[in-house]
XYZ file of N, CA and C in Angstrom:
561
model
N 0.975 -1.166 -0.031
C 0.098 0.033 -0.059
C 0.917 1.194 -0.146
N 0.614 2.134 -0.740
C 1.492 3.441 -0.710
C 1.084 4.391 0.222
N 1.967 5.036 0.561
C 2.017 6.159 1.499
C 0.924 7.116 1.151
N 0.159 7.750 1.903
C -0.697 8.785 1.551
C -0.075 9.999 0.791
N -0.853 10.281 -0.502
C -0.480 11.502 -1.529
C -0.171 12.805 -0.758
N -1.064 12.918 0.071
C -0.667 14.483 0.826
C 0.627 14.514 1.583
N 1.048 13.400 2.075
C 2.200 13.095 2.844
C 3.456 13.163 1.776
N 3.188 12.652 0.452
C 4.529 12.624 -0.467
C 4.335 13.935 -1.116
N 3.180 14.509 -1.120
C 3.289 15.980 -1.759
C 4.268 17.186 -0.743
N 4.591 16.621 0.548
C 5.038 17.701 1.252
C 6.693 18.463 0.736
N 7.142 17.474 0.123
C 8.669 17.786 -0.528
C 8.168 19.049 -1.433
N 7.165 18.739 -2.383
C 7.014 19.540 -3.509
C 6.270 21.056 -2.941
N 6.043 21.205 -1.690
C 5.674 22.378 -0.913
C 6.691 23.250 -0.609
N 8.099 22.702 -0.660
C 9.053 23.531 -0.323
C 9.996 23.857 -1.485
N 9.526 23.281 -2.699
C 10.182 23.385 -3.895
C 9.789 24.244 -4.915
N 10.483 24.919 -5.791
C 9.815 25.437 -6.959
C 9.266 24.953 -7.783
N 8.208 25.380 -8.566
C 7.302 24.588 -9.106
C 7.785 23.513 -10.190
N 7.172 22.453 -10.506
C 7.680 21.368 -11.583
C 6.499 21.054 -12.301
N 7.038 20.467 -13.547
C 6.017 20.006 -14.660
C 5.528 18.632 -14.229
N 6.444 18.036 -13.503
C 5.834 16.366 -13.430
C 6.673 15.994 -12.369
N 5.859 15.064 -11.221
C 6.640 14.573 -10.002
C 6.010 13.101 -9.963
N 6.775 12.157 -9.646
C 6.429 10.780 -9.182
C 7.290 10.541 -7.991
N 6.728 9.658 -6.995
C 7.557 8.825 -5.932
C 7.367 7.651 -6.173
N 8.522 7.189 -5.754
C 8.705 5.624 -5.954
C 9.710 4.793 -5.022
N 9.850 3.852 -4.896
C 10.761 3.021 -4.016
C 10.058 2.392 -2.690
N 10.803 1.700 -1.987
C 10.322 1.114 -0.790
C 9.769 2.297 0.289
N 10.344 3.491 0.165
C 9.512 4.093 1.150
C 8.103 4.674 0.716
N 7.680 4.302 -0.536
C 6.368 4.504 -0.887
C 5.462 3.077 -1.006
N 6.204 2.254 -1.612
C 5.342 1.061 -1.528
C 6.088 -0.334 -0.803
N 5.149 -0.601 -0.323
C 5.649 -1.971 0.236
C 6.221 -2.951 -0.569
N 7.209 -3.461 -0.251
C 7.937 -4.475 -1.165
C 7.968 -5.830 -0.341
N 7.841 -6.987 -1.427
C 7.691 -8.321 -0.921
C 9.041 -8.432 0.042
N 8.768 -8.996 1.416
C 9.539 -9.342 2.253
C 10.224 -8.308 3.103
N 9.656 -6.906 2.691
C 10.034 -5.995 3.595
C 9.068 -5.539 4.507
N 9.392 -4.767 5.814
C 8.579 -4.336 7.153
C 7.453 -3.535 5.993
N 6.501 -3.134 6.860
C 5.504 -2.324 6.563
C 6.266 -0.683 6.003
N 5.594 -0.351 5.186
C 6.044 1.186 4.913
C 6.177 1.938 6.141
N 7.792 2.367 6.251
C 7.618 3.667 7.498
C 7.802 4.801 6.818
N 7.188 5.511 7.873
C 7.068 7.160 7.327
C 8.425 7.911 7.713
N 9.336 7.245 8.617
C 10.621 7.922 8.778
C 11.702 7.167 8.556
N 11.946 5.871 8.503
C 13.091 5.254 8.294
C 13.373 5.095 6.931
N 12.525 4.812 6.131
C 12.680 4.370 4.707
C 12.882 5.774 3.683
N 13.739 5.777 3.002
C 13.827 7.120 2.134
C 12.910 7.211 0.958
N 12.276 8.174 0.868
C 11.057 8.462 -0.004
C 11.856 9.084 -1.345
N 11.894 8.475 -2.621
C 12.365 8.755 -3.835
C 11.761 9.424 -4.725
N 12.006 10.750 -5.217
C 11.378 11.207 -6.379
C 12.117 11.517 -7.534
N 11.324 11.676 -8.606
C 11.753 11.959 -9.850
C 10.829 13.218 -10.205
N 11.553 14.492 -10.666
C 11.090 15.788 -10.927
C 11.232 16.299 -12.027
N 10.523 16.675 -12.815
C 10.510 17.126 -14.374
C 10.349 18.687 -14.295
N 11.397 19.448 -14.874
C 11.038 21.146 -14.941
C 11.409 21.471 -16.278
N 11.086 22.371 -16.564
C 10.980 22.873 -18.317
C 12.565 23.282 -18.277
N 13.260 24.199 -17.332
C 14.589 24.609 -17.240
C 15.417 24.078 -15.979
N 16.038 23.226 -16.063
C 16.803 22.810 -14.786
C 17.932 23.614 -14.390
N 18.409 24.472 -15.235
C 19.320 25.551 -14.929
C 18.759 26.420 -14.008
N 17.621 26.883 -14.254
C 16.913 28.095 -13.827
C 16.483 27.236 -12.328
N 15.748 25.981 -12.522
C 14.974 25.772 -11.361
C 16.263 25.405 -10.306
N 17.246 24.968 -10.327
C 18.491 24.532 -9.693
C 18.965 25.955 -8.900
N 19.014 26.840 -9.831
C 19.255 28.341 -9.434
C 18.300 28.781 -8.210
N 17.148 28.462 -8.594
C 16.010 29.009 -7.856
C 15.989 28.125 -6.362
N 15.953 26.942 -6.659
C 16.140 25.804 -5.403
C 17.288 25.923 -4.494
N 18.425 26.036 -5.202
C 19.621 26.313 -4.177
C 19.696 27.551 -3.503
N 19.007 28.621 -3.809
C 18.869 29.778 -3.118
C 17.887 29.550 -2.260
N 16.808 28.949 -2.339
C 15.676 28.588 -1.326
C 15.917 27.476 -0.480
N 16.672 26.382 -0.961
C 16.966 25.499 -0.038
C 18.454 24.846 -0.274
N 19.462 26.059 0.393
C 20.659 25.607 0.313
C 21.225 24.031 0.763
N 20.587 23.830 2.000
C 20.956 22.527 2.678
C 20.524 21.361 1.925
N 19.691 21.431 0.682
C 19.482 20.213 -0.005
C 20.710 19.919 -1.012
N 21.610 20.852 -1.010
C 22.632 20.489 -1.848
C 23.972 20.148 -1.346
N 24.840 19.338 -1.762
C 26.209 18.988 -1.480
C 27.228 19.958 -1.636
N 28.272 19.684 -1.231
C 29.368 20.507 -1.291
C 29.766 21.390 -2.434
N 29.849 20.253 -3.508
C 30.267 20.610 -4.971
C 29.121 21.808 -5.577
N 27.934 21.464 -5.318
C 26.878 22.012 -5.865
C 26.634 23.375 -4.978
N 26.979 23.689 -3.933
C 27.010 24.651 -2.939
C 28.354 25.519 -3.648
N 29.294 24.811 -4.246
C 30.489 25.818 -4.874
C 30.462 26.215 -6.016
N 29.676 25.395 -7.062
C 29.531 25.647 -8.263
C 28.163 26.355 -8.600
N 27.069 26.479 -7.712
C 25.746 26.891 -7.848
C 24.959 26.116 -8.334
N 23.880 26.664 -8.591
C 22.644 25.892 -9.223
C 22.515 25.404 -10.413
N 22.735 26.480 -11.201
C 23.016 26.561 -12.989
C 24.026 25.589 -13.561
N 25.161 25.794 -12.541
C 26.306 24.753 -12.755
C 25.999 23.480 -12.563
N 25.159 23.057 -11.636
C 24.930 21.706 -11.221
C 24.182 21.029 -12.103
N 23.221 22.034 -12.927
C 22.417 21.327 -13.762
C 23.120 21.043 -15.408
N 24.256 22.021 -15.301
C 25.090 21.769 -16.600
C 25.702 20.745 -16.520
N 26.418 20.289 -15.302
C 27.126 19.071 -14.972
C 26.499 17.815 -15.143
N 25.140 17.954 -14.352
C 24.241 16.627 -14.806
C 24.053 16.368 -16.298
N 23.893 17.332 -16.981
C 23.792 17.062 -18.649
C 25.119 16.629 -19.251
N 25.865 17.345 -18.835
C 27.339 16.892 -19.862
C 28.005 16.041 -19.295
N 28.245 15.423 -17.947
C 28.967 14.460 -17.220
C 27.972 13.415 -17.072
N 26.869 13.888 -16.385
C 25.970 12.639 -15.778
C 24.913 12.081 -17.022
N 23.998 11.879 -16.385
C 22.913 11.344 -17.027
C 21.640 12.057 -17.164
N 21.951 13.476 -16.986
C 20.682 14.604 -17.246
C 19.905 14.847 -15.908
N 20.398 14.099 -15.098
C 19.396 14.353 -13.712
C 20.432 14.502 -12.673
N 20.019 15.451 -11.688
C 20.923 15.532 -10.507
C 19.598 15.241 -9.359
N 20.444 14.245 -8.339
C 19.776 13.977 -7.463
C 20.303 14.749 -6.131
N 19.303 15.334 -5.047
C 19.302 15.572 -3.932
C 19.277 14.600 -2.815
N 20.112 14.059 -2.208
C 19.869 12.807 -1.334
C 20.017 13.444 0.247
N 19.377 12.857 1.032
C 19.212 13.196 2.316
C 18.884 14.371 2.834
N 17.418 14.608 2.205
C 16.807 15.691 2.530
C 15.570 15.522 3.216
N 15.615 16.157 4.584
C 14.748 15.945 5.617
C 13.388 17.182 5.294
N 12.193 16.449 5.185
C 11.182 17.225 4.966
C 9.890 16.697 5.809
N 9.490 17.833 6.986
C 8.615 16.995 7.700
C 9.043 15.944 8.545
N 10.374 15.719 8.969
C 10.567 14.408 9.500
C 10.610 12.969 8.755
N 10.578 13.357 7.358
C 10.770 12.209 6.365
C 12.222 12.579 5.549
N 12.743 11.436 5.413
C 13.857 11.520 4.750
C 13.793 11.204 3.255
N 14.094 11.999 2.400
C 13.752 12.156 0.827
C 14.931 12.113 0.140
N 14.760 11.805 -1.003
C 16.201 12.046 -2.104
C 15.190 12.213 -3.395
N 15.746 13.428 -4.216
C 14.764 13.866 -5.448
C 15.927 14.123 -6.406
N 15.302 13.601 -7.544
C 15.964 13.773 -8.976
C 15.402 14.787 -9.773
N 16.297 15.801 -10.380
C 15.790 16.686 -11.091
C 16.124 16.841 -12.209
N 15.545 16.643 -13.412
C 15.627 16.397 -14.933
C 15.005 17.457 -15.570
N 15.476 17.806 -16.572
C 14.614 18.783 -17.816
C 13.454 17.580 -18.399
N 12.297 18.385 -18.607
C 11.297 17.503 -19.146
C 11.622 16.792 -20.459
N 12.729 17.731 -21.242
C 12.779 17.181 -22.780
C 13.954 16.114 -22.345
N 14.959 16.368 -21.292
C 15.546 15.022 -21.370
C 15.088 13.820 -20.775
N 14.068 13.894 -19.905
C 13.274 12.850 -19.568
C 12.480 12.105 -20.405
N 11.819 13.086 -21.369
C 11.136 12.362 -22.452
C 12.176 11.771 -23.476
N 13.680 11.974 -23.760
C 14.260 11.362 -24.365
C 14.738 9.949 -23.950
N 14.610 9.894 -22.437
C 15.148 8.861 -22.105
C 13.962 7.791 -22.158
N 12.782 8.290 -21.889
C 11.561 7.495 -21.835
C 11.309 6.808 -23.502
N 11.535 7.795 -24.348
C 11.325 7.501 -25.702
C 12.341 6.544 -26.523
N 13.545 6.802 -26.050
C 14.450 6.151 -26.853
C 15.657 5.303 -26.085
N 15.267 5.404 -24.718
C 16.229 4.769 -23.897
C 17.485 5.197 -23.943
N 17.888 6.756 -24.003
C 19.016 7.376 -24.304
C 19.939 6.843 -23.146
N 19.576 6.978 -21.746
C 20.607 6.577 -21.030
C 19.703 5.148 -20.073
N 18.557 4.850 -20.442
C 17.759 4.058 -19.724
C 17.968 3.885 -18.170
N 18.178 5.224 -17.554
C 18.476 5.578 -16.217
C 17.028 5.483 -15.463
N 16.464 7.023 -15.919
C 15.277 7.423 -15.296
C 14.015 6.506 -16.111
N 14.227 6.210 -17.221
C 13.323 4.967 -17.923
C 13.185 3.816 -17.180
N 14.367 3.397 -16.922
C 14.515 2.149 -16.045
C 13.653 2.153 -14.661
N 14.217 3.445 -13.952
C 13.322 3.631 -12.738
C 11.744 3.615 -12.974
N 11.293 4.098 -14.126
C 10.004 4.439 -14.425
C 9.401 2.966 -14.966
N 10.105 2.038 -14.939
C 9.527 0.626 -15.320
C 8.934 -0.132 -13.897
N 8.956 0.699 -12.872
C 8.462 -0.052 -11.314
C 7.590 1.030 -11.267
N 6.711 0.385 -10.196
C 5.538 1.260 -9.692
C 5.692 2.526 -9.329
N 4.870 3.543 -9.695
C 5.254 4.779 -9.160
C 3.917 5.595 -8.594
N 4.142 6.563 -7.680
C 2.896 7.182 -7.163
C 3.086 8.682 -7.948
N 2.151 8.840 -9.006
C 2.066 10.266 -9.417
C 1.358 11.247 -8.593
N 2.507 12.362 -8.652
C 1.900 13.446 -7.552
C 1.615 14.601 -8.389
N 2.391 15.182 -9.729
C 2.012 16.395 -10.534
C 1.748 15.542 -11.940
N 0.754 15.728 -12.494
C 0.618 15.287 -13.831
C 1.176 15.916 -15.022
N 1.736 15.236 -15.943
C 1.713 15.869 -17.469
C 1.486 15.050 -18.271
N 0.482 15.279 -19.188
C 0.144 14.466 -20.257
C 1.184 13.894 -21.349
N 1.905 14.482 -21.572
C 3.142 14.300 -22.481
C 4.072 13.376 -21.779
N 4.505 13.386 -20.659
C 5.149 12.580 -20.044
C 4.638 11.299 -19.630
N 3.377 11.224 -19.301
C 2.628 10.059 -19.126
C 2.554 9.289 -20.260
N 2.512 9.802 -21.396
C 2.106 9.242 -22.631
C 3.484 8.568 -22.885
N 4.626 9.144 -23.036
C 5.955 8.820 -23.029
C 6.176 7.449 -21.985
N 5.882 7.733 -20.801
C 5.735 6.448 -19.741
C 5.121 5.061 -20.096
N 3.988 5.470 -20.702
C 2.977 4.368 -21.087
C 3.796 3.349 -22.166
N 4.676 4.249 -23.251
C 5.239 3.656 -24.062
C 6.462 3.221 -23.627
N 7.192 3.642 -22.665
C 8.096 3.020 -21.911
C 8.044 1.777 -21.439
N 6.739 1.598 -21.059
C 6.472 0.266 -20.227
C 6.116 -0.617 -21.251
N 5.372 -0.335 -22.455
C 5.322 -1.344 -23.570
C 6.596 -1.851 -23.865
N 7.559 -0.757 -24.014
C 8.930 -1.341 -24.743
C 9.555 -2.116 -23.773
N 9.625 -1.806 -22.375
C 9.934 -2.761 -21.542
C 9.509 -4.241 -21.672
N 8.176 -4.347 -21.599
C 7.522 -5.586 -21.686
C 8.108 -6.156 -23.026
N 8.181 -5.633 -24.343
C 8.808 -6.362 -25.500
C 10.021 -6.513 -25.349
N 10.959 -5.731 -24.586
C 12.479 -6.121 -24.458
C 12.339 -7.281 -23.518
N 11.766 -7.569 -22.393
C 11.773 -8.555 -21.432
C 11.281 -9.866 -22.151
N 10.328 -9.924 -22.928
C 9.933 -11.180 -23.710
C 10.917 -11.480 -24.818
N 11.749 -10.756 -25.183
C 12.867 -11.084 -26.108
C 13.847 -11.610 -25.530
N 14.190 -11.285 -24.343
C 15.136 -11.974 -23.473
C 14.849 -12.877 -22.886
N 13.582 -13.487 -22.792
C 13.181 -14.431 -21.653
C 13.110 -15.940 -22.801
N 12.910 -16.959 -22.286
C 13.058 -18.326 -22.970
C 11.519 -18.449 -23.445
N 11.299 -19.443 -24.553
C 10.001 -19.677 -24.808
C 9.113 -19.797 -23.712
N 9.218 -20.506 -22.750
C 8.185 -20.703 -21.477
C 9.056 -19.966 -20.399
N 8.018 -19.223 -19.735
C 8.468 -18.497 -18.564
C 7.313 -18.278 -17.675
N 7.591 -18.299 -16.531
C 6.505 -17.702 -15.320
C 6.349 -16.054 -15.259
N 5.085 -15.687 -14.811
C 4.843 -14.162 -14.356
C 5.920 -13.635 -13.576
N 6.504 -14.672 -12.613
C 7.507 -14.049 -11.891
C 8.887 -13.610 -12.693
N 9.152 -14.648 -13.453
C 10.065 -14.340 -14.185
C 9.997 -13.200 -15.224
N 9.080 -12.954 -15.845
C 8.763 -11.750 -16.752
C 8.956 -10.478 -15.944
N 8.288 -10.428 -14.660
C 8.443 -9.143 -14.178
C 9.912 -9.156 -13.447
N 10.632 -10.161 -13.238
C 12.036 -9.876 -12.945
C 12.764 -9.292 -13.868
N 12.424 -9.902 -15.180
C 13.368 -9.370 -16.641
C 13.114 -8.017 -16.610
N 11.833 -7.474 -16.496
C 11.484 -6.118 -16.681
C 12.017 -5.374 -15.814
N 12.309 -5.836 -14.553
C 12.727 -4.910 -13.229
C 14.352 -4.749 -13.570
N 15.027 -5.877 -14.261
C 16.527 -6.031 -14.445
C 16.723 -5.285 -15.515
N 15.922 -4.807 -16.327
C 16.323 -3.941 -17.374
C 16.827 -2.748 -16.850
N 16.254 -2.032 -15.732
C 16.660 -0.836 -15.370
C 18.153 -0.896 -14.822
N 18.445 -1.990 -14.282
C 20.010 -2.024 -13.731
C 20.963 -1.943 -14.858
N 20.442 -2.510 -16.071
C 21.239 -2.151 -17.180
C 21.555 -0.701 -17.584
N 20.861 0.370 -17.312
C 20.990 1.673 -17.399
C 21.737 2.521 -16.032
N 21.912 1.486 -15.072
C 22.475 2.259 -13.734
C 23.773 2.367 -13.865
N 24.500 3.534 -13.821
C 26.097 3.647 -13.749
C 26.603 2.752 -12.321
N 25.827 2.767 -11.319
C 26.431 1.984 -9.965
C 26.398 0.608 -10.353
N 25.751 0.111 -11.388
C 25.875 -1.356 -11.417
C 26.867 -1.700 -12.602
N 27.603 -0.807 -13.233
C 28.625 -1.022 -14.385
C 29.832 -1.830 -13.903
């Protein structure tokens, strides 16, 4: 069962406006074999899409400097977004953010970059994370349409990777494993 949407939206109340937002992971959904969803000990993960990541980070760094690490504080919000686009995967994560007693981690990406990853698996990083269950918080029709296509593509890719006969659990496992192929931490 998911954490209540109003609790998940608390983070959005302290941030500049976003075009699209979802929460995901074990801090949002109870996973098989895990304890009940905790509102304090599990991290709630977010993906936020914005029109202009450089401008958004500049505004957010001014409003919420404690959300940023040392390098981002040193180079500033605008350069943080440029670095995420040129060296990273187009997304910058702010981890270990406390909001209302809840530990959060949020990734900010330009809507255009998110759409590229969803449509063509440019990095398969955010697209892979969005193969799993998410709780929508701020809706964007264009992103939701691309997410639907992304899920269909994940199903097709998983079917191609599976043997002729397989179980439902093997199908789900294969879909979930696709995301790890786009996660640089697993390289």
